[in-house]
Structures are given as C-alpha cells and as structure tokens.
Amino acid sequence: MSFRPALPYQNRRHLCYLVLGTLLIFVTGYLIGYVSHRKPQTTTPTLNCDAGVELEAEKQQDGSQAVVAPVSDPQLDWKDITKLLKQKLTSQAFEKVLKDYDMNRRSAGSDEDKSLANRIYGEFRKQQMDPWTDIHYVQLQMPDSERPNQVLFGSDVFKPTGYLAYSATGKVQGKLVYGNYGRQEDLDVLQKKNVELKGSVMLLRTGKISFAEQVDNAATKGASAVLIYPDVEDYKYLANTALYGHVHLGSGDPYTPGFPSFNHTQFPPTQSSGLPKIPAQTITANMASTLLQNIGGPESDESFKGGLSSLTYRLGGIENVTVEVNNVLVNKEIHNVFGVIKGFTDPDRYVVLGAQRDAWGKGYAKATVGTSVLLELARAVKEMVEKDGFRPKRSLVFASWSAGEYGSVGATEWLEGYMSSIDRSVITYISLDGVVMGRGSFMASASPLLYSLLENTMKEVQSPLGSGTILRPMSMDDPSYPFLAFSGIPAVSFHFISPNAYTYYGTNLDSMDHLNYQTNHHTSEMTAVAAQFAGQMALRLIHDRLLNLDVSRYSSVVTSAVGRVNGRISQLKQEVNSIWLMGARGSFQRAADALNLAITNTDLNDKEACRILNDRMLRVEHTLLSPYVSPVETPFRHLLLEI
C-alpha cells in the first residue's frame, strides 16, 4: 500500500492565495472589458416591474429567417399607454372614416359585402397585420321574388317587404289573437282570459325579447303562425317602415349545427332544433292597425295597450287571418376577415375584437360604426407598437364578421371551425356592434369575469356622459352570446345610449342622419369615446402580467342560479334532494377563494407563474359549459345563462 503525505499547512495557504489571485485577475479583466466595450445608454420609456428581454426573429427582405437576436421589451407605463391611445383615437379621425365606410347596401354574401371585406383586408395588409380570411358557404333564407309573402284578412291583402329569416314556410289560417310582446307572462294572461291559443295566428309587437323567443313562445302554446309589428309606442318612426330580422333560436348556419360550413364538407342531413316549426312574418304598423281595428274579442289589459290611439286594443280570437310565407334558402359564400398584432411574451394568447360588417339596409349604427372602430383601433395599436415602444404581452386579433344579421353566422361558424383550440387561446371577446346608439348613459352585458374590468374602465375613460350605467344580463340575440354560451369565452358587449332608445335596427332607417340626431350631432365624438373604451379593455388584457379576470364576481351569479333551480325543484311533485347542488355552489366558492389566494401569494414578476394562474382563470368560463348536450338540440350550453 502506498501512502501520500499531506501538504504542509504553509503550502496549502500559498495555494489558496494563488487561486484567489487568479480569480481576481480574471474578474478585473472582465469588468474592464465590459466597461470599455459597452454601448452608451439611450433614454428609454418609463419601465415597470414587468420590463424584460424577449427574443424575436425577424424575416429579411428576401424572405429568409434572420439570426435570432435579443430585442429589448421596455413596457410603457399604463398612464402612458392610455394617453397614447386617446391621442390616436380622435373625433376628427372618426369623422372621416365613418364617411368612408357609409354604404347604401351591405347585405350578407352580396357583392358589396365581399368588396367591403376585400377593402378591410387591404387595410390590415397596409398595417402589416398578417391578414387572412375565413370563408364559409352558408344557407341564408331570403324572400322569393316571384312569390311574395302575404297576409290575408277579410278583403285586405298585405304584401310586406320585410321578413323574418329562417321562418317555416307554408300557408296557414287561424283566429287572430293579440299577444302583446309574446312573453311568457303575456301569453299566460291570454289563457287566464280563456282566449284560445291553439291554432291561432298570434299578432305581437316587437320589443322586450328577440323575434326568435317570441315565435318559440307562441309555438309552445300551439299557435299556427306569428305576425310581428313595431308599435308606435315603442318605435316612433313612419308607420309603413318595413322590419327585418331572424327567428333562429340559436346562432350560426342552422343547417350545420355544431359544425363549420366549409366548402364541400359533407354532414348528415340535420338542422338546428332552434328553427321554428311555424311561419313567422313581420308587418308594418299600418298593417297591424288595420288588423287590430277589426280583431274583435275582449278588451285587453292596460299593460297590453300600445300607442295606436285611434283604436281599442282587443285580444281577438274571433276573426280568421291567413299567413303565407314563401321564403327560400340561398347558398351564400361569406368572408370573415382577420388581422393580428402579435404579443411579445405570450403570442398564443389573444383578445379578439370583432364587428359585424353586413346589415339589412345601410346599417349605419349596426355596422358602419363598429367597422370604423375596428379599423381605427387596429391602426392606433399598431402605431403604438411600431413607433411608440408599446410591447403587448399577448396578441390582439381584429375580426370583421359577415352574416351577423342572420344570427352571428360568420362568428359562430369560425367558433365551430376551431372550437378545439379557441377556448384555450382566446382570453376575451369584445364586441364592437352597436357601441354608439346615442349620448347620455352607458349599458353593458358581459361575463361576470369581466365585471371588474368594465367598472374600472368606466372610471378611466373620460366622456361627455351622464352618470347612468346599466349592467344587464346578456340576451340571446347579443353578438357576444355565442362566444360566452357556446364556446365558454369571457365576452362583453357595450353601448352608449340616449334616454330615448335608438329604434332603427332591423330597418332601412338605420342611417347616418338618424344616428346623428340621436347623438345630438356628436356621433364622431361618441365613436371616439367608444373606441377608447374598447381599446382600454383590450390593452389591459394584453398588457398586464396577470389577466384582469375576477373569478370572485361569479359567486353571486352561481348563488342566484342555485336559488332558481331550488325553486323549480320545490315545485315538482316528487321529492328531489338538492343537497348536491348546494355542495357544488360551495365547491365553486372555495375554488374561487383558492385561486384568489394563489394570486395574492404569487410573485407577479414570475412570468411562468403568472401564465399558470392566467390559464386557470381562462378555464373558469369553459367549465360552466355542459359537456352532455348536443349542439343540434341545444345551440347554447352555458349552465348559468340557460337557467
């Protein structure tokens, strides 16, 4: 065995000094080299705790991929961002773009609609937003030019020019019955007064609920057809104004429920259960006046009386009326157009801002304003990224939809086409449809996850408005509804309104002159405010490290829904144990508290930790979708919205 003696203590000490000296020389040389070769600092925008360094690969002019190089990511302060946005979204800019996109015709799938789609595509390409189109081949129902729809009442023959898309076709006769707005409570009043509803033709005034809900309620009571008119009490325009709409109790192409209407795609012959099984037709106020003057039957309650002062509102059930609907299905090619501003940290997570492009007539408030806001927002945010140093963490997608008048057909077909991934990528959908309907107060509908964001944005956006703010439940005919109720994506719609409602939707009177009158000739100013409001919500969601989704705001909604279900259970004859329902409510509350606690205890400078929390918040809305229903039988599957 060999043995090697240890080094003497003195030698070991000399060795330590030698190592330390070598390290000192190395570090000193490195620091000298760093100081002598670093570039001088330039002035940068205000940084916050989210500042960092990202990598970005840029393409060279010849199309080849450039060497990946570090790109600084100086995040602007939030006050700087909102200031920039306001500076770029001016009433002067909107005055011009609103005129540029004002059109006489823009019906879905028409040449004008496609031309407008190409124009928007060109704007996105000019902004270098990598535009693309999503093309669908859908079935839209339209009047038959050779066989017009008609209503026969005694010696009177009416041939209205307005119509209701997706009505059942055919010719039926029945006793004419007046049913107010066609709500469930209205029809209950008729039954209590012993007015026979089975086989009747129900005359309803539009408002309160959607056309589709009116027809569905009437069909449930056994009516054979429905006539809908705008009563002068609710709609103070010319009494011969034609009314347009749709009666599909759902959204998207009803002949491919749950599936995208791509070209040459073969699906089993099926249709949405939301299609009505009885004919439905709109008539003018003048036509309705003639019917009501001769309807007969008992006098109606005070709540049923409208604004036709020259007659007594009666419930009918005496005189026969014939309704003939000859609408035909037409195959149409529709184009959705998209542009994107990519995020720098999480480009695979994005906020979608969308606007309907089509309309029955001019569609100024319905389509022109929304399209103008979409394009100006895209221009403003792109300029902030290119010129002002704004570095959004997540992406912004700008979408121009077609066939919105037929029940969000373009938007729903896109959701159906990419449903396997969209709900995991889309943070929020912000609708720009009808954002300006007047000047005076504010009204919004949204997922409870967005309530706090809405409230905070209202405080930040300066506008010439009163203090009135209305937060109402989202209705089935809301353009955001398919995103929330079909795909589980947090969604929001908002509107600036006047004390007197804007009543020209669904008519040829939705024009620049009428909206200017409604806003007291401040349309461009109000459009700028609406754009700033939508923009601030979107930028909050793509700028902050942690998403502005407040899970706790769902607790009261869940509790309210559980109460309604318990009320229904108590009405059943058999005894049903609802303890499990209360347990589910408690589980949701505990999960929400746990998520909020995790947010409180997380270092928000940790990108990966924030991404995990954000993904947990994104799954909340999706978990409220029922996995047990078919889109054929149940177009919308949100557990809380359907109760």
XYZ file of C-alpha atoms in Angstrom, residues 85 89 94 353 372-374 376-377 432 435-436 494 496 526-537:
26
model
C -54.475 55.577 -27.191
C -58.429 57.885 -31.432
C -63.611 59.094 -36.970
C -62.233 42.486 -31.085
C -64.876 52.080 -38.246
C -63.955 51.438 -34.602
C -62.349 48.115 -35.563
C -59.161 52.761 -36.218
C -58.290 50.655 -33.169
C -67.961 46.447 -31.307
C -71.350 50.644 -29.473
C -72.897 54.044 -30.275
C -71.404 47.623 -24.531
C -73.508 54.294 -25.290
C -69.096 59.335 -29.185
C -67.467 56.860 -31.578
C -64.041 58.027 -30.392
C -65.120 57.516 -26.774
C -66.437 54.023 -27.580
C -63.177 53.148 -29.337
C -61.162 54.345 -26.345
C -63.346 52.267 -24.035
C -62.960 49.085 -26.095
C -59.275 49.784 -26.589
C -58.563 50.254 -22.900
C -60.281 46.980 -22.018
